[in-house]
XYZ file of C-alpha atoms in Angstrom:
530
model
C 0.517 -0.027 0.205
C 1.262 3.482 -0.691
C 1.535 6.049 1.699
C -0.900 8.292 -0.386
C -3.307 5.325 -0.231
C -2.688 4.469 3.423
C -3.400 7.923 4.330
C -6.533 8.253 2.008
C -8.213 5.012 3.702
C -7.052 6.336 7.081
C -9.449 9.383 6.231
C -12.134 7.097 5.150
C -11.811 5.319 8.660
C -12.092 8.619 10.375
C -14.759 9.795 8.958
C -16.748 6.603 9.653
C -16.261 5.835 13.236
C -17.146 9.762 13.471
C -20.193 9.112 11.259
C -20.617 5.852 13.261
C -20.194 7.912 16.807
C -22.736 10.665 15.975
C -24.728 7.572 15.477
C -24.346 6.179 18.265
C -24.841 9.573 20.234
C -28.018 10.352 18.802
C -29.192 6.702 19.356
C -27.984 7.610 23.607
C -30.101 10.255 23.286
C -33.428 9.124 21.476
C -33.144 5.066 23.382
C -34.485 6.742 26.621
C -37.578 8.724 25.561
C -38.104 5.204 22.785
C -37.986 3.033 25.847
C -39.706 5.520 28.781
C -42.695 5.628 26.375
C -42.485 1.720 25.253
C -42.340 0.995 29.068
C -45.257 3.534 30.571
C -47.245 1.967 27.534
C -46.616 -1.276 28.467
C -47.842 -0.640 32.551
C -50.537 1.089 31.494
C -51.991 -2.025 29.327
C -51.901 -4.093 31.894
C -55.162 -5.600 33.437
C -54.720 -6.095 37.427
C -57.734 -6.228 39.822
C -56.103 -3.379 41.596
C -54.606 -0.103 39.542
C -51.651 1.449 38.853
C -51.054 5.455 39.124
C -48.514 7.208 37.245
C -49.060 10.947 39.006
C -49.640 12.000 42.457
C -47.388 9.755 43.631
C -45.294 12.730 46.080
C -45.751 9.681 49.320
C -44.301 7.111 47.325
C -40.910 9.346 47.257
C -41.129 10.065 50.987
C -40.193 7.449 54.098
C -39.825 7.947 58.114
C -36.200 8.902 57.556
C -37.058 11.973 55.739
C -33.866 11.981 54.298
C -34.204 10.746 50.476
C -36.865 11.652 48.130
C -36.692 9.154 45.064
C -39.982 9.925 42.505
C -41.370 6.509 40.969
C -42.300 6.318 37.753
C -45.601 4.510 38.933
C -47.208 3.297 41.946
C -49.386 -0.154 41.993
C -52.210 -0.450 44.315
C -53.004 -4.536 44.253
C -55.927 -6.258 44.573
C -54.382 -9.674 45.044
C -51.154 -11.621 44.588
C -52.010 -11.751 41.357
C -51.388 -8.276 40.841
C -48.190 -8.051 42.286
C -47.257 -11.730 40.108
C -48.450 -9.851 37.070
C -46.578 -6.355 37.787
C -43.213 -8.237 38.299
C -43.636 -10.869 35.628
C -43.936 -7.930 33.532
C -40.979 -6.219 34.495
C -38.839 -9.495 34.370
C -39.835 -10.193 31.131
C -38.782 -7.237 29.504
C -35.747 -8.030 30.699
C -32.548 -5.350 31.665
C -32.701 -3.110 28.861
C -36.272 -1.724 30.213
C -34.017 -0.693 33.674
C -37.363 -0.342 35.830
C -36.613 -1.797 39.216
C -39.204 -2.578 41.695
C -39.551 -1.787 45.724
C -42.441 -3.020 47.965
C -43.845 0.037 50.157
C -45.377 -0.800 53.567
C -45.959 1.712 55.801
C -43.131 3.907 54.722
C -41.106 3.754 57.888
C -37.631 3.095 56.152
C -34.669 5.872 57.263
C -32.551 5.925 54.156
C -35.048 5.320 51.419
C -34.886 1.678 51.030
C -38.680 1.452 49.757
C -38.148 4.177 47.497
C -37.406 3.527 43.291
C -35.806 6.122 40.956
C -38.178 6.277 38.216
C -38.989 2.217 38.797
C -42.533 0.850 40.289
C -43.503 1.011 43.868
C -46.211 -1.409 44.759
C -48.212 -0.057 47.625
C -48.382 -3.016 49.946
C -51.034 -1.526 52.573
C -53.456 -1.497 49.314
C -52.924 -5.084 50.243
C -54.295 -5.053 53.933
C -57.738 -6.698 54.316
C -56.956 -9.435 52.352
C -58.610 -11.944 55.104
C -57.356 -12.443 58.683
C -57.731 -16.040 59.764
C -57.057 -17.313 63.638
C -56.101 -20.433 64.031
C -56.679 -21.898 67.922
C -55.422 -24.602 69.316
C -52.271 -26.230 71.348
C -49.988 -24.241 68.894
C -52.078 -20.780 67.518
C -51.190 -19.130 64.217
C -52.534 -16.336 62.236
C -52.566 -16.081 58.852
C -52.281 -12.568 57.487
C -51.440 -10.138 54.463
C -47.947 -9.026 54.847
C -49.909 -5.576 53.915
C -51.009 -5.475 57.447
C -50.272 -3.634 60.202
C -49.522 -4.910 62.851
C -51.443 -3.381 65.230
C -54.877 -4.625 63.097
C -53.567 -7.803 64.093
C -52.880 -7.042 67.541
C -56.915 -6.125 68.176
C -57.869 -9.239 65.646
C -55.709 -11.819 67.667
C -57.301 -10.311 71.386
C -60.597 -11.548 70.340
C -59.628 -14.968 71.072
C -57.411 -13.796 73.718
C -54.373 -14.285 71.717
C -51.220 -11.962 70.536
C -47.904 -12.729 68.454
C -45.508 -13.512 70.994
C -42.595 -10.816 69.277
C -42.764 -7.121 68.584
C -41.110 -4.114 67.786
C -41.620 -0.938 69.539
C -43.819 0.328 66.918
C -46.822 -1.106 66.144
C -48.062 0.609 63.025
C -45.907 -1.096 60.871
C -46.250 -3.822 58.059
C -46.064 -7.468 58.425
C -43.744 -7.860 55.081
C -41.637 -5.082 55.941
C -40.582 -6.156 59.567
C -39.854 -9.782 58.432
C -37.378 -8.477 55.804
C -35.526 -6.569 58.483
C -35.960 -8.794 61.315
C -38.564 -7.167 63.994
C -36.392 -6.831 66.982
C -38.060 -5.420 70.893
C -38.092 -6.017 74.224
C -39.510 -9.715 74.344
C -36.738 -10.952 71.606
C -34.787 -12.179 74.478
C -37.633 -15.190 75.262
C -39.280 -15.470 71.755
C -36.334 -14.184 69.390
C -36.804 -11.297 66.673
C -40.517 -11.737 64.765
C -38.458 -13.659 62.050
C -38.045 -16.662 64.504
C -41.806 -16.583 64.981
C -43.033 -17.087 61.502
C -43.721 -20.385 60.184
C -44.661 -19.892 56.841
C -44.840 -17.279 53.521
C -46.443 -16.689 50.354
C -43.301 -14.973 48.222
C -43.622 -12.949 45.053
C -39.828 -14.203 43.377
C -38.000 -11.379 40.743
C -39.283 -13.713 38.097
C -42.689 -13.548 39.067
C -43.439 -16.929 40.646
C -45.310 -17.452 43.856
C -44.485 -19.799 45.860
C -45.102 -21.143 49.133
C -41.989 -21.544 51.696
C -41.220 -23.031 55.225
C -38.895 -24.667 57.295
C -39.706 -28.011 54.964
C -40.933 -26.398 51.608
C -38.691 -24.248 49.588
C -36.835 -24.092 52.703
C -33.886 -21.699 51.417
C -36.181 -18.846 50.077
C -38.072 -19.238 53.391
C -34.841 -18.216 55.073
C -33.330 -15.553 52.534
C -36.473 -13.630 52.480
C -36.676 -13.514 56.279
C -34.134 -10.234 57.151
C -33.258 -10.656 53.600
C -33.667 -6.719 53.187
C -36.061 -7.458 50.076
C -34.117 -8.527 48.132
C -35.406 -12.040 47.087
C -39.156 -11.466 46.975
C -41.717 -9.975 48.303
C -43.671 -11.221 50.830
C -47.541 -11.152 50.140
C -48.564 -13.900 53.130
C -47.501 -15.198 56.621
C -48.465 -17.624 59.129
C -47.163 -15.665 62.766
C -46.918 -18.014 65.930
C -49.361 -17.059 68.415
C -49.389 -17.285 72.614
C -52.009 -16.678 75.491
C -52.325 -13.045 76.178
C -52.693 -10.898 79.205
C -55.370 -8.388 79.603
C -52.972 -6.171 81.752
C -49.272 -5.967 82.633
C -47.053 -4.511 85.446
C -45.417 -1.756 83.733
C -42.200 -0.973 86.013
C -39.149 1.560 85.158
C -35.453 1.355 87.286
C -32.661 4.110 87.062
C -29.112 3.153 87.453
C -26.225 5.248 87.734
C -23.491 2.797 86.908
C -23.531 0.821 82.959
C -21.411 -2.142 84.348
C -24.136 -2.960 86.726
C -27.286 -2.120 84.425
C -25.724 -4.649 81.814
C -25.380 -7.525 84.801
C -28.805 -7.077 85.700
C -29.988 -7.143 82.017
C -28.397 -10.096 81.408
C -29.213 -12.058 84.524
C -32.784 -11.051 83.317
C -32.671 -12.679 80.321
C -31.091 -15.970 81.592
C -33.052 -16.798 84.174
C -35.482 -19.416 83.998
C -38.144 -16.959 85.927
C -38.014 -13.472 84.999
C -40.171 -10.455 83.404
C -41.824 -10.812 80.208
C -40.420 -7.760 78.370
C -36.786 -6.010 79.079
C -35.471 -3.266 77.058
C -32.769 -0.397 78.705
C -32.581 3.276 78.007
C -29.627 5.657 78.618
C -30.526 8.709 79.784
C -28.306 11.681 79.079
C -28.422 15.313 80.535
C -32.277 15.391 80.060
C -34.049 17.040 82.624
C -37.358 16.802 84.173
C -37.004 13.215 83.840
C -38.889 11.736 87.410
C -41.887 14.261 87.034
C -42.206 13.221 83.373
C -42.730 9.161 84.918
C -44.934 10.563 87.717
C -47.311 11.538 84.875
C -48.630 7.889 84.294
C -46.236 5.750 87.386
C -46.340 5.911 90.543
C -42.769 5.741 92.879
C -42.741 3.199 95.064
C -41.269 5.669 97.617
C -42.776 8.872 97.415
C -40.435 10.785 99.720
C -37.056 9.337 98.559
C -38.136 10.180 94.811
C -38.838 13.584 95.220
C -35.178 13.780 96.558
C -33.896 12.299 93.463
C -32.083 14.456 91.139
C -31.704 13.855 87.660
C -30.584 16.850 85.654
C -27.211 16.842 84.300
C -26.146 13.140 84.882
C -25.816 10.042 82.730
C -28.254 7.340 83.588
C -29.168 4.472 82.782
C -33.203 3.032 82.989
C -34.719 -0.704 83.101
C -37.866 -1.019 81.575
C -40.038 -4.196 82.504
C -43.171 -5.707 82.689
C -44.664 -8.661 83.836
C -48.084 -10.395 82.416
C -50.960 -10.428 84.560
C -52.918 -13.414 84.559
C -56.377 -14.374 86.918
C -54.951 -17.352 87.762
C -51.672 -16.016 89.412
C -53.217 -12.978 90.536
C -52.269 -14.072 93.986
C -48.337 -14.607 93.196
C -47.419 -12.242 90.885
C -46.604 -8.837 93.146
C -44.436 -11.320 95.237
C -42.730 -12.723 91.909
C -42.195 -9.022 90.754
C -40.900 -7.787 94.006
C -38.438 -11.741 94.528
C -37.123 -10.401 90.568
C -36.413 -7.203 91.710
C -34.681 -7.931 95.064
C -31.792 -9.723 92.799
C -31.652 -6.519 90.754
C -29.137 -3.360 92.211
C -30.796 -0.323 90.822
C -31.018 3.075 92.730
C -33.827 2.120 95.185
C -35.501 5.547 94.808
C -36.161 5.447 91.223
C -38.798 2.758 91.649
C -41.451 3.259 89.153
C -44.384 1.058 88.675
C -47.509 1.358 86.842
C -50.608 -1.127 85.816
C -52.064 -0.701 82.714
C -53.486 -3.005 79.775
C -51.612 -5.277 77.609
C -53.102 -3.220 74.574
C -51.988 0.000 76.193
C -48.506 -1.069 76.643
C -47.833 -2.281 73.472
C -49.268 0.371 71.698
C -47.355 3.182 73.843
C -45.091 4.608 71.088
C -48.735 5.292 68.951
C -49.888 7.404 71.857
C -46.758 9.871 71.787
C -46.804 9.762 68.045
C -50.374 11.958 68.124
C -48.827 14.328 70.183
C -46.101 14.931 67.953
C -48.207 15.150 65.371
C -50.363 17.462 67.056
C -47.168 19.754 67.108
C -46.303 19.273 63.976
C -42.920 17.535 65.335
C -43.882 13.667 63.552
C -42.360 14.467 60.145
C -38.834 15.496 61.286
C -36.242 13.744 59.627
C -35.227 10.863 61.571
C -31.346 10.295 61.290
C -31.376 6.728 63.243
C -29.027 4.579 63.755
C -29.130 1.033 64.882
C -26.123 -1.082 65.819
C -25.683 -4.843 67.429
C -22.783 -4.777 69.691
C -21.047 -7.790 71.330
C -21.123 -8.515 74.898
C -17.635 -8.860 74.932
C -17.524 -4.969 73.308
C -20.157 -3.346 74.997
C -18.693 -2.140 78.021
C -16.099 -0.478 76.018
C -18.821 0.629 73.685
C -20.644 2.068 76.171
C -17.248 3.852 78.026
C -16.547 5.821 74.978
C -19.929 6.219 72.798
C -22.121 6.719 75.923
C -19.607 8.874 78.287
C -17.875 10.850 75.449
C -19.513 11.065 71.949
C -23.178 11.523 73.269
C -24.145 14.846 74.333
C -27.829 14.158 75.895
C -30.494 12.220 74.508
C -32.798 15.198 73.897
C -33.724 14.393 70.365
C -34.735 11.258 71.100
C -34.416 7.739 73.139
C -31.522 5.376 72.855
C -32.182 1.870 73.367
C -29.784 -0.404 74.808
C -30.412 -4.591 75.533
C -29.335 -7.805 75.044
C -30.760 -10.918 73.239
C -29.512 -14.576 73.584
C -27.439 -15.430 69.752
C -29.059 -18.615 70.237
C -32.267 -17.080 69.641
C -31.392 -15.924 66.057
C -31.763 -18.187 63.184
C -28.243 -18.148 61.360
C -29.753 -19.936 58.242
C -31.705 -16.410 57.543
C -30.449 -13.415 56.048
C -30.032 -11.438 59.103
C -26.542 -10.843 59.887
C -25.304 -10.183 63.826
C -22.473 -10.033 65.635
C -20.590 -14.001 66.819
C -21.008 -13.813 70.797
C -23.604 -15.749 72.611
C -24.778 -12.481 73.711
C -25.429 -9.363 71.356
C -26.441 -5.600 72.530
C -29.224 -4.107 70.272
C -28.075 0.007 70.607
C -30.592 2.555 68.612
C -30.229 6.035 68.380
C -33.695 6.782 67.628
C -32.634 10.882 66.612
C -35.253 12.898 65.340
C -33.510 16.248 63.686
C -34.571 20.067 62.659
C -34.098 20.889 59.507
C -34.123 24.500 60.443
C -31.371 24.318 63.039
C -28.013 25.082 64.000
C -27.376 23.593 66.854
C -27.553 20.101 68.839
C -30.723 18.980 67.032
C -29.349 20.202 63.584
C -29.858 16.922 60.931
C -25.922 17.776 60.330
C -24.896 17.482 64.022
C -27.162 14.247 64.151
C -24.996 12.989 60.967
C -21.620 13.692 62.548
C -22.491 12.253 65.665
C -23.664 8.967 64.110
C -20.592 8.896 62.109
C -18.326 9.397 65.118
C -19.670 6.420 66.273
C -19.371 4.176 63.478
C -15.590 5.557 62.852
C -15.199 4.693 66.589
C -17.067 1.096 66.120
C -14.419 0.807 62.964
C -11.210 2.065 64.373
C -11.763 -0.129 68.048
C -12.248 -2.822 66.055
C -15.812 -4.073 67.680
C -17.549 -6.432 65.492
C -20.454 -4.424 65.324
C -22.737 -4.755 62.933
C -25.614 -2.279 61.478
C -29.407 -3.157 62.197
C -32.003 -1.786 59.325
C -28.253 -1.610 57.316
C -27.306 1.346 55.235
C -24.611 1.450 52.978
C -23.179 3.283 49.740
C -20.945 0.414 48.019
C -21.044 -3.337 47.614
C -17.722 -3.906 49.044
C -19.503 -2.106 52.389
C -22.405 -4.719 52.083
C -19.893 -7.297 51.461
C -17.918 -6.328 54.799
C -21.545 -6.317 56.435
C -21.939 -9.661 55.446
C -18.773 -11.211 55.827
C -19.308 -15.119 55.529
C -22.532 -14.655 53.927
C -21.941 -12.764 51.384
C -21.715 -15.602 48.850
C -24.860 -17.137 50.113
C -26.600 -14.093 49.224
C -25.234 -13.578 46.133
C -26.382 -17.545 45.232
C -29.479 -16.344 46.604
C -29.875 -13.396 44.882
C -28.947 -15.149 41.767
C -31.603 -18.183 41.964
C -35.000 -15.795 43.307
C -33.672 -12.143 41.430
C -31.386 -12.488 38.902
C -31.950 -9.108 37.013
C -31.468 -7.353 40.510
C -34.493 -5.605 39.755
C -35.788 -5.868 43.448
C -35.221 -3.131 46.385
C -33.163 -1.083 44.348
C -33.443 1.111 47.729
C -30.823 -0.785 49.428
C -28.613 -0.576 46.484
C -26.488 -3.516 47.551
C -27.013 -4.483 43.483
C -26.642 -1.809 40.731
C -27.103 -4.548 37.986
C -27.983 -7.988 37.194
C -26.263 -10.654 39.569
C -23.513 -13.110 37.830
C -22.224 -15.945 39.806
C -19.134 -17.932 38.441
């Protein structure tokens, strides 16, 4: 080839590449509009028992955390499992080119946009309420419920039969599917385990649109994957939940400690005792004023004179909150049982407060606070919560630094700290926790004032959360996040640790296009397993 012909050929190649580049760029610019139009048309053409909305979906771009606001393309309001299956199967069949993702949204109590989907499809699970709640009595009672049902509604229905679920969260206005996708932990977990340990059977719609019944005996891998699975493997549409006899009334007790070691030792003693209380939680109280006066509105001090002299202002205190179920056949002995149990503890004697309340009033206590906050316009604030699981072997080190130095006060919201036996968790589920035999849930349940520049500002609380996480990392405490939020897959890999490979394999099996629960940001594209 001559030099001249080489130059001519090279010019032709350059012109061709320029033309091809222009063509590709034009296709890239046009393709999203074409895809968007096609996707929109295909969604509108679906025949569902429920309906799909494409406008006025602002509610689906918000959650309790009130920090992330992502607008979906559409919201599905299903009336049947077939509706949910149909929409997922439709997205599955369109393939990855549609770039659609799907998120199930319950009561919107997520904190970091986990139930949101940017230009994706939201399935409004609360539209799925009222699908029939069936209570089964007998030696091993249970209730079959829709996953879109609120726990408070389950409580009302099961109490008609003198029954109730064994394990709760502190706030009952959450959907069944939402809490089972995480864990569902509260003060009964030391005895019964979290809510995911009290499920007999699930109905799940996978990422392929398949509707499957699963349990420990049937489709067991899917059953364990979905429990605590952060919505990654399927959408829970129905659950069979274990029940127990419900009391009508409970003794509700609060005592205070000034020393964390004593406080932790007493909690660990109570959760391990053969005879103990029915609910055990702890709280950190720091630089909080008027504490005892606030308690007197609902509780009776057992020693009014000494209680009136107790000054809590400016101190770091630890509150142990307990309940004892009251049954008619034990009415003659329960007070002595409580007295015996309290005699084993080393709390500050003058701080014993006790009340007798209906069981439902105790379980739904947070809702009463919610109504007060709503009336003042203080409920829909940002909630930059931080929930951690700390191994028992590290809890003293954690408490000394975090409660002693990093945490300035607890006026922005409660700080919970209480232990759970690791044996109450099923390691086959997707739920991740530290390796110690006893683990502590430590929950910083802060709210923030978006217009403030002080210690109640969003920036301040987020900075405090970061300091806590940085300390845990540097000190190698082996802490795991509960209701986890990470921004990179490497962080997720570290979070799951030895469970990561199993998690990947399950994702590949049940949601190979990685289109479910995009708000968790675990997978940004289709999963491939080598």
